[in-house]
PDB file of C-alpha atoms in Angstrom:
ATOM      1  CA  UNK A 257      71.588 -53.608 -19.643  1.00  0.00           C
ATOM      2  CA  UNK A 258      74.693 -53.117 -21.707  1.00  0.00           C
ATOM      3  CA  UNK A 259      78.026 -54.838 -21.638  1.00  0.00           C
ATOM      4  CA  UNK A 260      78.931 -58.440 -21.038  1.00  0.00           C
ATOM      5  CA  UNK A 261      79.302 -60.428 -17.821  1.00  0.00           C
ATOM      6  CA  UNK A 262      82.507 -60.708 -15.847  1.00  0.00           C
ATOM      7  CA  UNK A 263      84.290 -64.110 -15.808  1.00  0.00           C
ATOM      8  CA  UNK A 264      82.839 -66.828 -13.600  1.00  0.00           C
ATOM      9  CA  UNK A 265      85.574 -66.203 -11.020  1.00  0.00           C
ATOM     10  CA  UNK A 266      84.136 -62.705 -10.482  1.00  0.00           C
ATOM     11  CA  UNK A 267      80.789 -64.028  -9.206  1.00  0.00           C
ATOM     12  CA  UNK A 268      80.616 -63.075  -5.533  1.00  0.00           C
ATOM     13  CA  UNK A 269      84.047 -61.419  -5.679  1.00  0.00           C
ATOM     14  CA  UNK A 270      82.948 -58.022  -4.341  1.00  0.00           C
ATOM     15  CA  UNK A 271      81.748 -59.501  -1.047  1.00  0.00           C
ATOM     16  CA  UNK A 272      84.595 -62.006  -0.920  1.00  0.00           C
ATOM     17  CA  UNK A 273      87.215 -59.265  -1.273  1.00  0.00           C
ATOM     18  CA  UNK A 274      85.689 -57.194   1.529  1.00  0.00           C
ATOM     19  CA  UNK A 275      85.661 -60.219   3.853  1.00  0.00           C
ATOM     20  CA  UNK A 276      89.095 -61.674   3.033  1.00  0.00           C
ATOM     21  CA  UNK A 277      91.317 -59.411   0.916  1.00  0.00           C
ATOM     22  CA  UNK A 278      94.465 -57.945   2.561  1.00  0.00           C
ATOM     23  CA  UNK A 279      93.926 -59.783   5.856  1.00  0.00           C
ATOM     24  CA  UNK A 280      97.278 -61.297   6.786  1.00  0.00           C
ATOM     25  CA  UNK A 281      98.365 -62.651  10.170  1.00  0.00           C
ATOM     26  CA  UNK A 282     102.037 -63.155   9.396  1.00  0.00           C
ATOM     27  CA  UNK A 283     104.692 -60.454   9.142  1.00  0.00           C
ATOM     28  CA  UNK A 284     104.590 -59.446   5.469  1.00  0.00           C
ATOM     29  CA  UNK A 285     106.510 -56.863   3.479  1.00  0.00           C
ATOM     30  CA  UNK A 286     105.697 -55.879  -0.098  1.00  0.00           C
ATOM     31  CA  UNK A 287     107.440 -53.301  -2.279  1.00  0.00           C
ATOM     32  CA  UNK A 288     106.339 -52.378  -5.806  1.00  0.00           C
ATOM     33  CA  UNK A 289     108.363 -50.104  -8.070  1.00  0.00           C
ATOM     34  CA  UNK A 290     106.440 -49.150 -11.233  1.00  0.00           C
ATOM     35  CA  UNK A 291     108.103 -47.634 -14.284  1.00  0.00           C
ATOM     36  CA  UNK A 292     106.874 -45.499 -17.148  1.00  0.00           C
ATOM     37  CA  UNK A 293     109.085 -47.482 -19.546  1.00  0.00           C
ATOM     38  CA  UNK A 294     107.003 -50.638 -19.117  1.00  0.00           C
ATOM     39  CA  UNK A 295     109.296 -52.363 -16.624  1.00  0.00           C
ATOM     40  CA  UNK A 296     108.124 -52.933 -13.042  1.00  0.00           C
ATOM     41  CA  UNK A 297     109.624 -54.652  -9.995  1.00  0.00           C
ATOM     42  CA  UNK A 298     107.889 -56.233  -6.987  1.00  0.00           C
ATOM     43  CA  UNK A 299     109.461 -57.769  -3.875  1.00  0.00           C
ATOM     44  CA  UNK A 300     107.446 -59.707  -1.270  1.00  0.00           C
ATOM     45  CA  UNK A 301     108.643 -61.210   1.989  1.00  0.00           C
ATOM     46  CA  UNK A 302     106.628 -63.151   4.580  1.00  0.00           C
ATOM     47  CA  UNK A 303     107.751 -64.410   7.990  1.00  0.00           C
ATOM     48  CA  UNK A 304     105.830 -67.495   9.123  1.00  0.00           C
ATOM     49  CA  UNK A 305     106.810 -68.534  12.641  1.00  0.00           C
ATOM     50  CA  UNK A 306     110.624 -68.541  12.397  1.00  0.00           C
ATOM     51  CA  UNK A 307     110.790 -69.101   8.644  1.00  0.00           C
ATOM     52  CA  UNK A 308     111.169 -66.257   6.154  1.00  0.00           C
ATOM     53  CA  UNK A 309     110.019 -66.796   2.558  1.00  0.00           C
ATOM     54  CA  UNK A 310     109.759 -64.355  -0.286  1.00  0.00           C
ATOM     55  CA  UNK A 311     110.011 -63.706  -3.980  1.00  0.00           C
ATOM     56  CA  UNK A 312     111.097 -61.027  -6.427  1.00  0.00           C
ATOM     57  CA  UNK A 313     109.173 -60.512  -9.650  1.00  0.00           C
ATOM     58  CA  UNK A 314     109.546 -58.225 -12.630  1.00  0.00           C
ATOM     59  CA  UNK A 315     106.969 -57.215 -15.210  1.00  0.00           C
ATOM     60  CA  UNK A 316     107.638 -55.930 -18.687  1.00  0.00           C
ATOM     61  CA  UNK A 317     104.972 -54.638 -21.078  1.00  0.00           C
ATOM     62  CA  UNK A 318     105.396 -53.764 -24.732  1.00  0.00           C
ATOM     63  CA  UNK A 319     102.429 -53.314 -27.033  1.00  0.00           C
ATOM     64  CA  UNK A 320     100.026 -56.208 -26.538  1.00  0.00           C
ATOM     65  CA  UNK A 321     102.625 -58.439 -24.840  1.00  0.00           C
ATOM     66  CA  UNK A 322     103.425 -58.697 -21.134  1.00  0.00           C
ATOM     67  CA  UNK A 323     106.164 -60.818 -19.581  1.00  0.00           C
ATOM     68  CA  UNK A 324     106.224 -61.661 -15.853  1.00  0.00           C
ATOM     69  CA  UNK A 325     109.213 -63.384 -14.250  1.00  0.00           C
ATOM     70  CA  UNK A 326     109.318 -64.368 -10.571  1.00  0.00           C
ATOM     71  CA  UNK A 327     112.093 -65.958  -8.506  1.00  0.00           C
ATOM     72  CA  UNK A 328     111.206 -67.323  -5.060  1.00  0.00           C
ATOM     73  CA  UNK A 329     113.155 -68.357  -1.979  1.00  0.00           C
ATOM     74  CA  UNK A 330     113.498 -71.935  -3.217  1.00  0.00           C
ATOM     75  CA  UNK A 331     115.149 -70.848  -6.493  1.00  0.00           C
ATOM     76  CA  UNK A 332     112.073 -71.575  -8.572  1.00  0.00           C
ATOM     77  CA  UNK A 333     111.752 -69.356 -11.656  1.00  0.00           C
ATOM     78  CA  UNK A 334     108.143 -68.794 -12.727  1.00  0.00           C
ATOM     79  CA  UNK A 335     107.587 -67.152 -16.106  1.00  0.00           C
ATOM     80  CA  UNK A 336     104.340 -66.005 -17.701  1.00  0.00           C
ATOM     81  CA  UNK A 337     103.894 -64.497 -21.162  1.00  0.00           C
ATOM     82  CA  UNK A 338     100.522 -62.857 -21.922  1.00  0.00           C
ATOM     83  CA  UNK A 339      99.354 -61.673 -25.330  1.00  0.00           C
ATOM     84  CA  UNK A 340      96.171 -59.641 -25.656  1.00  0.00           C
ATOM     85  CA  UNK A 341      94.117 -59.318 -28.846  1.00  0.00           C
ATOM     86  CA  UNK A 342      95.848 -62.352 -30.321  1.00  0.00           C
ATOM     87  CA  UNK A 343      92.464 -62.911 -31.950  1.00  0.00           C
ATOM     88  CA  UNK A 344      89.428 -60.612 -31.662  1.00  0.00           C
ATOM     89  CA  UNK A 345      88.267 -60.468 -28.006  1.00  0.00           C
ATOM     90  CA  UNK A 346      90.834 -63.123 -27.052  1.00  0.00           C
ATOM     91  CA  UNK A 347      93.736 -63.146 -24.604  1.00  0.00           C
ATOM     92  CA  UNK A 348      96.255 -65.987 -24.299  1.00  0.00           C
ATOM     93  CA  UNK A 349      98.920 -66.697 -21.693  1.00  0.00           C
ATOM     94  CA  UNK A 350     101.630 -69.339 -21.374  1.00  0.00           C
ATOM     95  CA  UNK A 351     103.240 -69.998 -17.997  1.00  0.00           C
ATOM     96  CA  UNK A 352     105.901 -72.425 -16.788  1.00  0.00           C
ATOM     97  CA  UNK A 353     108.195 -72.966 -13.826  1.00  0.00           C
ATOM     98  CA  UNK A 354     111.845 -74.027 -13.754  1.00  0.00           C
ATOM     99  CA  UNK A 355     112.885 -76.687 -12.780  1.00  0.00           C
ATOM    100  CA  UNK A 356     109.338 -78.193 -12.696  1.00  0.00           C
ATOM    101  CA  UNK A 357     108.998 -79.708 -16.173  1.00  0.00           C
ATOM    102  CA  UNK A 358     105.285 -80.462 -15.711  1.00  0.00           C
ATOM    103  CA  UNK A 359     104.242 -76.933 -14.713  1.00  0.00           C
ATOM    104  CA  UNK A 360     103.574 -75.571 -18.188  1.00  0.00           C
ATOM    105  CA  UNK A 361     100.054 -74.240 -18.764  1.00  0.00           C
ATOM    106  CA  UNK A 362      98.196 -72.498 -21.554  1.00  0.00           C
ATOM    107  CA  UNK A 363      95.317 -70.168 -20.634  1.00  0.00           C
ATOM    108  CA  UNK A 364      92.911 -68.690 -23.191  1.00  0.00           C
ATOM    109  CA  UNK A 365      90.274 -66.082 -22.274  1.00  0.00           C
ATOM    110  CA  UNK A 366      87.482 -64.988 -24.613  1.00  0.00           C
ATOM    111  CA  UNK A 367      84.955 -62.240 -23.925  1.00  0.00           C
ATOM    112  CA  UNK A 368      82.246 -60.781 -26.141  1.00  0.00           C
ATOM    113  CA  UNK A 369      78.906 -59.106 -25.420  1.00  0.00           C
ATOM    114  CA  UNK A 370      76.850 -61.538 -23.385  1.00  0.00           C
ATOM    115  CA  UNK A 371      79.525 -64.178 -22.722  1.00  0.00           C
ATOM    116  CA  UNK A 372      82.904 -64.773 -21.075  1.00  0.00           C
ATOM    117  CA  UNK A 373      84.863 -68.027 -21.449  1.00  0.00           C
ATOM    118  CA  UNK A 374      88.061 -68.940 -19.615  1.00  0.00           C
ATOM    119  CA  UNK A 375      89.957 -72.146 -20.371  1.00  0.00           C
ATOM    120  CA  UNK A 376      93.296 -73.680 -19.426  1.00  0.00           C
ATOM    121  CA  UNK A 377      95.225 -76.843 -20.249  1.00  0.00           C
ATOM    122  CA  UNK A 378      98.388 -78.229 -18.727  1.00  0.00           C
ATOM    123  CA  UNK A 379     101.278 -78.613 -21.166  1.00  0.00           C
ATOM    124  CA  UNK A 380     102.228 -82.183 -20.252  1.00  0.00           C
ATOM    125  CA  UNK A 381     101.258 -85.733 -21.321  1.00  0.00           C
ATOM    126  CA  UNK A 382      98.475 -85.983 -18.702  1.00  0.00           C
ATOM    127  CA  UNK A 383      97.150 -82.426 -18.475  1.00  0.00           C
ATOM    128  CA  UNK A 384      94.636 -80.862 -16.135  1.00  0.00           C
ATOM    129  CA  UNK A 385      91.791 -79.331 -18.156  1.00  0.00           C
ATOM    130  CA  UNK A 386      89.703 -76.452 -16.817  1.00  0.00           C
ATOM    131  CA  UNK A 387      86.837 -74.544 -18.402  1.00  0.00           C
ATOM    132  CA  UNK A 388      84.693 -71.731 -16.983  1.00  0.00           C
ATOM    133  CA  UNK A 389      81.904 -69.812 -18.698  1.00  0.00           C
ATOM    134  CA  UNK A 390      79.512 -67.017 -17.781  1.00  0.00           C
ATOM    135  CA  UNK A 391      76.644 -65.547 -19.762  1.00  0.00           C
ATOM    136  CA  UNK A 392      74.362 -62.611 -19.135  1.00  0.00           C
ATOM    137  CA  UNK A 393      74.868 -58.877 -18.860  1.00  0.00           C
ATOM    138  CA  UNK A 394      76.805 -56.475 -16.663  1.00  0.00           C
ATOM    139  CA  UNK A 395      74.193 -56.617 -13.876  1.00  0.00           C
ATOM    140  CA  UNK A 396      72.975 -60.227 -14.159  1.00  0.00           C
ATOM    141  CA  UNK A 397      75.193 -63.206 -14.874  1.00  0.00           C
ATOM    142  CA  UNK A 398      75.249 -66.936 -14.305  1.00  0.00           C
ATOM    143  CA  UNK A 399      77.727 -69.608 -15.216  1.00  0.00           C
ATOM    144  CA  UNK A 400      79.797 -72.574 -14.121  1.00  0.00           C
ATOM    145  CA  UNK A 401      83.210 -74.179 -14.176  1.00  0.00           C
ATOM    146  CA  UNK A 402      84.600 -77.703 -14.456  1.00  0.00           C
ATOM    147  CA  UNK A 403      88.020 -79.264 -14.031  1.00  0.00           C
ATOM    148  CA  UNK A 404      89.116 -82.662 -15.360  1.00  0.00           C
ATOM    149  CA  UNK A 405      92.308 -84.548 -14.516  1.00  0.00           C
ATOM    150  CA  UNK A 406      93.281 -86.754 -17.454  1.00  0.00           C
ATOM    151  CA  UNK A 407      95.815 -88.645 -15.299  1.00  0.00           C
ATOM    152  CA  UNK A 408      93.106 -90.053 -13.013  1.00  0.00           C
ATOM    153  CA  UNK A 409      90.180 -89.611 -15.448  1.00  0.00           C
ATOM    154  CA  UNK A 410      88.238 -87.781 -12.755  1.00  0.00           C
ATOM    155  CA  UNK A 411      86.630 -84.399 -12.266  1.00  0.00           C
ATOM    156  CA  UNK A 412      88.548 -82.126  -9.899  1.00  0.00           C
ATOM    157  CA  UNK A 413      85.722 -79.587  -9.629  1.00  0.00           C
ATOM    158  CA  UNK A 414      82.312 -78.619 -10.947  1.00  0.00           C
ATOM    159  CA  UNK A 415      80.736 -75.448  -9.614  1.00  0.00           C
ATOM    160  CA  UNK A 416      77.927 -73.104 -10.635  1.00  0.00           C
ATOM    161  CA  UNK A 417      76.779 -69.649  -9.620  1.00  0.00           C
ATOM    162  CA  UNK A 418      74.569 -66.650 -10.324  1.00  0.00           C
ATOM    163  CA  UNK A 419      75.036 -62.987  -9.445  1.00  0.00           C
ATOM    164  CA  UNK A 420      73.057 -59.761  -9.519  1.00  0.00           C
ATOM    165  CA  UNK A 421      75.086 -56.540  -9.545  1.00  0.00           C
ATOM    166  CA  UNK A 422      74.241 -52.878  -9.179  1.00  0.00           C
ATOM    167  CA  UNK A 423      76.564 -49.943  -8.382  1.00  0.00           C
ATOM    168  CA  UNK A 424      75.434 -49.870  -4.743  1.00  0.00           C
ATOM    169  CA  UNK A 425      74.981 -53.599  -4.047  1.00  0.00           C
ATOM    170  CA  UNK A 426      75.764 -57.083  -5.265  1.00  0.00           C
ATOM    171  CA  UNK A 427      74.286 -60.499  -4.441  1.00  0.00           C
ATOM    172  CA  UNK A 428      75.560 -63.937  -5.436  1.00  0.00           C
ATOM    173  CA  UNK A 429      74.655 -67.585  -4.959  1.00  0.00           C
ATOM    174  CA  UNK A 430      77.337 -70.216  -5.627  1.00  0.00           C
ATOM    175  CA  UNK A 431      77.192 -74.028  -5.551  1.00  0.00           C
ATOM    176  CA  UNK A 432      80.758 -75.215  -4.934  1.00  0.00           C
ATOM    177  CA  UNK A 433      82.827 -78.166  -3.629  1.00  0.00           C
ATOM    178  CA  UNK A 434      81.377 -80.438  -6.321  1.00  0.00           C
ATOM    179  CA  UNK A 435      77.864 -79.544  -5.299  1.00  0.00           C
ATOM    180  CA  UNK A 436      78.456 -80.135  -1.584  1.00  0.00           C
ATOM    181  CA  UNK A 437      78.450 -76.514  -0.409  1.00  0.00           C
ATOM    182  CA  UNK A 438      76.052 -73.642  -1.077  1.00  0.00           C
ATOM    183  CA  UNK A 439      77.292 -70.097  -0.496  1.00  0.00           C
ATOM    184  CA  UNK A 440      75.221 -66.932  -0.558  1.00  0.00           C
ATOM    185  CA  UNK A 441      76.826 -63.494  -0.303  1.00  0.00           C
ATOM    186  CA  UNK A 442      75.653 -59.899  -0.268  1.00  0.00           C
ATOM    187  CA  UNK A 443      77.483 -56.551  -0.198  1.00  0.00           C
ATOM    188  CA  UNK A 444      75.881 -53.120   0.146  1.00  0.00           C
ATOM    189  CA  UNK A 445      77.238 -49.587  -0.156  1.00  0.00           C
ATOM    190  CA  UNK A 446      75.821 -47.839   2.923  1.00  0.00           C
ATOM    191  CA  UNK A 447      77.367 -44.385   2.524  1.00  0.00           C
ATOM    192  CA  UNK A 448      78.911 -43.305  -0.795  1.00  0.00           C
ATOM    193  CA  UNK A 449      80.599 -40.271   0.812  1.00  0.00           C
ATOM    194  CA  UNK A 450      82.477 -42.244   3.464  1.00  0.00           C
ATOM    195  CA  UNK A 451      82.805 -45.370   1.353  1.00  0.00           C
ATOM    196  CA  UNK A 452      81.182 -47.444   4.097  1.00  0.00           C
ATOM    197  CA  UNK A 453      80.164 -50.919   2.911  1.00  0.00           C
ATOM    198  CA  UNK A 454      78.878 -54.016   4.686  1.00  0.00           C
ATOM    199  CA  UNK A 455      78.992 -57.599   3.468  1.00  0.00           C
ATOM    200  CA  UNK A 456      77.806 -61.004   4.622  1.00  0.00           C
ATOM    201  CA  UNK A 457      78.322 -64.589   3.495  1.00  0.00           C
ATOM    202  CA  UNK A 458      76.244 -67.614   4.505  1.00  0.00           C
ATOM    203  CA  UNK A 459      77.469 -71.183   3.966  1.00  0.00           C
ATOM    204  CA  UNK A 460      75.601 -74.492   4.108  1.00  0.00           C
ATOM    205  CA  UNK A 461      77.301 -77.883   3.725  1.00  0.00           C
ATOM    206  CA  UNK A 462      74.899 -80.555   2.504  1.00  0.00           C
ATOM    207  CA  UNK A 463      77.033 -83.513   3.607  1.00  0.00           C
ATOM    208  CA  UNK A 464      77.295 -82.468   7.280  1.00  0.00           C
ATOM    209  CA  UNK A 465      74.323 -80.064   7.502  1.00  0.00           C
ATOM    210  CA  UNK A 466      76.679 -77.441   8.929  1.00  0.00           C
ATOM    211  CA  UNK A 467      75.865 -73.752   8.610  1.00  0.00           C
ATOM    212  CA  UNK A 468      78.307 -70.878   8.846  1.00  0.00           C
ATOM    213  CA  UNK A 469      78.354 -67.141   8.375  1.00  0.00           C
ATOM    214  CA  UNK A 470      80.770 -64.251   8.133  1.00  0.00           C
ATOM    215  CA  UNK A 471      79.957 -60.534   8.264  1.00  0.00           C
ATOM    216  CA  UNK A 472      82.253 -57.575   7.689  1.00  0.00           C
ATOM    217  CA  UNK A 473      82.495 -53.893   6.924  1.00  0.00           C
ATOM    218  CA  UNK A 474      84.877 -51.335   5.453  1.00  0.00           C
ATOM    219  CA  UNK A 475      85.013 -47.623   6.188  1.00  0.00           C
ATOM    220  CA  UNK A 476      87.153 -44.832   4.731  1.00  0.00           C
ATOM    221  CA  UNK A 477      88.585 -42.732   7.554  1.00  0.00           C
ATOM    222  CA  UNK A 478      90.032 -40.318   4.995  1.00  0.00           C
ATOM    223  CA  UNK A 479      90.877 -40.515   1.264  1.00  0.00           C
ATOM    224  CA  UNK A 480      93.999 -42.634   1.948  1.00  0.00           C
ATOM    225  CA  UNK A 481      92.991 -44.658   5.024  1.00  0.00           C
ATOM    226  CA  UNK A 482      90.501 -47.503   5.429  1.00  0.00           C
ATOM    227  CA  UNK A 483      89.422 -49.671   8.348  1.00  0.00           C
ATOM    228  CA  UNK A 484      87.932 -53.153   7.891  1.00  0.00           C
ATOM    229  CA  UNK A 485      86.238 -55.421  10.430  1.00  0.00           C
ATOM    230  CA  UNK A 486      85.091 -59.030  10.237  1.00  0.00           C
ATOM    231  CA  UNK A 487      83.234 -61.462  12.492  1.00  0.00           C
ATOM    232  CA  UNK A 488      82.655 -65.174  11.839  1.00  0.00           C
ATOM    233  CA  UNK A 489      80.418 -67.772  13.438  1.00  0.00           C
ATOM    234  CA  UNK A 490      83.437 -69.496  15.033  1.00  0.00           C
ATOM    235  CA  UNK A 491      83.857 -66.456  17.278  1.00  0.00           C
ATOM    236  CA  UNK A 492      86.886 -65.056  15.458  1.00  0.00           C
ATOM    237  CA  UNK A 493      86.988 -61.254  15.188  1.00  0.00           C
ATOM    238  CA  UNK A 494      89.392 -59.567  12.749  1.00  0.00           C
ATOM    239  CA  UNK A 495      90.438 -55.947  12.312  1.00  0.00           C
ATOM    240  CA  UNK A 496      92.457 -54.345   9.518  1.00  0.00           C
ATOM    241  CA  UNK A 497      93.841 -50.856   9.000  1.00  0.00           C
ATOM    242  CA  UNK A 498      95.375 -49.771   5.710  1.00  0.00           C
ATOM    243  CA  UNK A 499      96.934 -46.453   4.674  1.00  0.00           C
ATOM    244  CA  UNK A 500      98.334 -45.347   1.331  1.00  0.00           C
ATOM    245  CA  UNK A 501     101.326 -43.297   2.478  1.00  0.00           C
ATOM    246  CA  UNK A 502     102.345 -42.583  -1.128  1.00  0.00           C
ATOM    247  CA  UNK A 503     101.053 -43.510  -4.581  1.00  0.00           C
ATOM    248  CA  UNK A 504     100.781 -47.299  -4.929  1.00  0.00           C
ATOM    249  CA  UNK A 505     102.446 -47.748  -1.514  1.00  0.00           C
ATOM    250  CA  UNK A 506     100.302 -49.268   1.230  1.00  0.00           C
ATOM    251  CA  UNK A 507     100.887 -49.874   4.923  1.00  0.00           C
ATOM    252  CA  UNK A 508      98.573 -52.617   6.229  1.00  0.00           C
ATOM    253  CA  UNK A 509      98.148 -53.887   9.785  1.00  0.00           C
ATOM    254  CA  UNK A 510      95.709 -56.704  10.627  1.00  0.00           C
ATOM    255  CA  UNK A 511      94.955 -58.837  13.661  1.00  0.00           C
ATOM    256  CA  UNK A 512      92.417 -61.413  14.754  1.00  0.00           C
ATOM    257  CA  UNK A 513      91.153 -62.750  18.053  1.00  0.00           C
ATOM    258  CA  UNK A 514      89.035 -65.816  18.725  1.00  0.00           C
ATOM    259  CA  UNK A 515      86.281 -65.006  21.175  1.00  0.00           C
ATOM    260  CA  UNK A 516      84.463 -67.306  23.543  1.00  0.00           C
ATOM    261  CA  UNK A 517      82.640 -70.116  21.752  1.00  0.00           C
ATOM    262  CA  UNK A 518      80.555 -71.979  24.351  1.00  0.00           C
ATOM    263  CA  UNK A 519      79.271 -74.415  21.747  1.00  0.00           C
ATOM    264  CA  UNK A 520      82.717 -76.067  21.518  1.00  0.00           C
ATOM    265  CA  UNK A 521      82.718 -77.235  25.173  1.00  0.00           C
ATOM    266  CA  UNK A 522      80.585 -79.700  27.168  1.00  0.00           C
ATOM    267  CA  UNK A 523      78.314 -78.193  29.850  1.00  0.00           C
ATOM    268  CA  UNK A 524      80.565 -79.209  32.740  1.00  0.00           C
ATOM    269  CA  UNK A 525      83.569 -77.398  31.216  1.00  0.00           C
ATOM    270  CA  UNK A 526      81.835 -74.172  30.175  1.00  0.00           C
ATOM    271  CA  UNK A 527      82.385 -72.344  33.459  1.00  0.00           C
ATOM    272  CA  UNK A 528      86.102 -73.188  33.599  1.00  0.00           C
ATOM    273  CA  UNK A 529      86.525 -72.362  29.906  1.00  0.00           C
ATOM    274  CA  UNK A 530      84.773 -69.000  30.346  1.00  0.00           C
ATOM    275  CA  UNK A 531      87.086 -68.082  33.227  1.00  0.00           C
ATOM    276  CA  UNK A 532      90.121 -69.194  31.194  1.00  0.00           C
ATOM    277  CA  UNK A 533      89.099 -67.084  28.179  1.00  0.00           C
ATOM    278  CA  UNK A 534      88.433 -64.033  30.306  1.00  0.00           C
ATOM    279  CA  UNK A 535      91.866 -64.314  31.898  1.00  0.00           C
TER     280      UNK A 535
END
């Protein structure tokens, strides 16, 4: 059991990525141009209904310093400066947005064998404070996170979780939404040769006693093509196909369809609703 745990945000991430990552139901275009000199350029555009939004960002790396600058459709300029090894096992980042004078934030990450701590503070008179910590080893970890708004003197979040990781599977249990929701997730590598994996997530809300689930899979058709599927308890089925047509260049197509959910309709309307859905 060597090595330290991943940050708290990584608990349950393997299953979460399989079930949600890269699914997009708007028209989206992304272009990344890397450079061996340390300078990179990324352009992203998304069409939502009849509105087109996008941003252009550049990344520059030199030694232990990285600078990211992004300009979006609304003329906001977001800048982030990251310095690694500022202190032993420590990484610090400062970010701010122009013209938003209250957007400044300082993030400090610390990781040593057996522990990982992530903290952030807003750079304004009434900052938002956040702290997350995880302890354990590379295959077993547990931790929590809290957020405190000094402007309202109230907690914005307090969550906790535990995970168990192996190369071929991962399981996690997370208490989130200020203790109101319990999520359990599991991901399993079915076939190492084809890269086939399955994942499931169960959700229980204590306040409403609602239960939900989501199951999904991913399969490598060939070394550069994957297919993902997902089904949720609300009857929504999603399908994704992704192909790397050149190095670091991906073509992704995804779609979803809500199936028949009889539970949402009173008995007298079920027959008419079923005929409507079939048509």
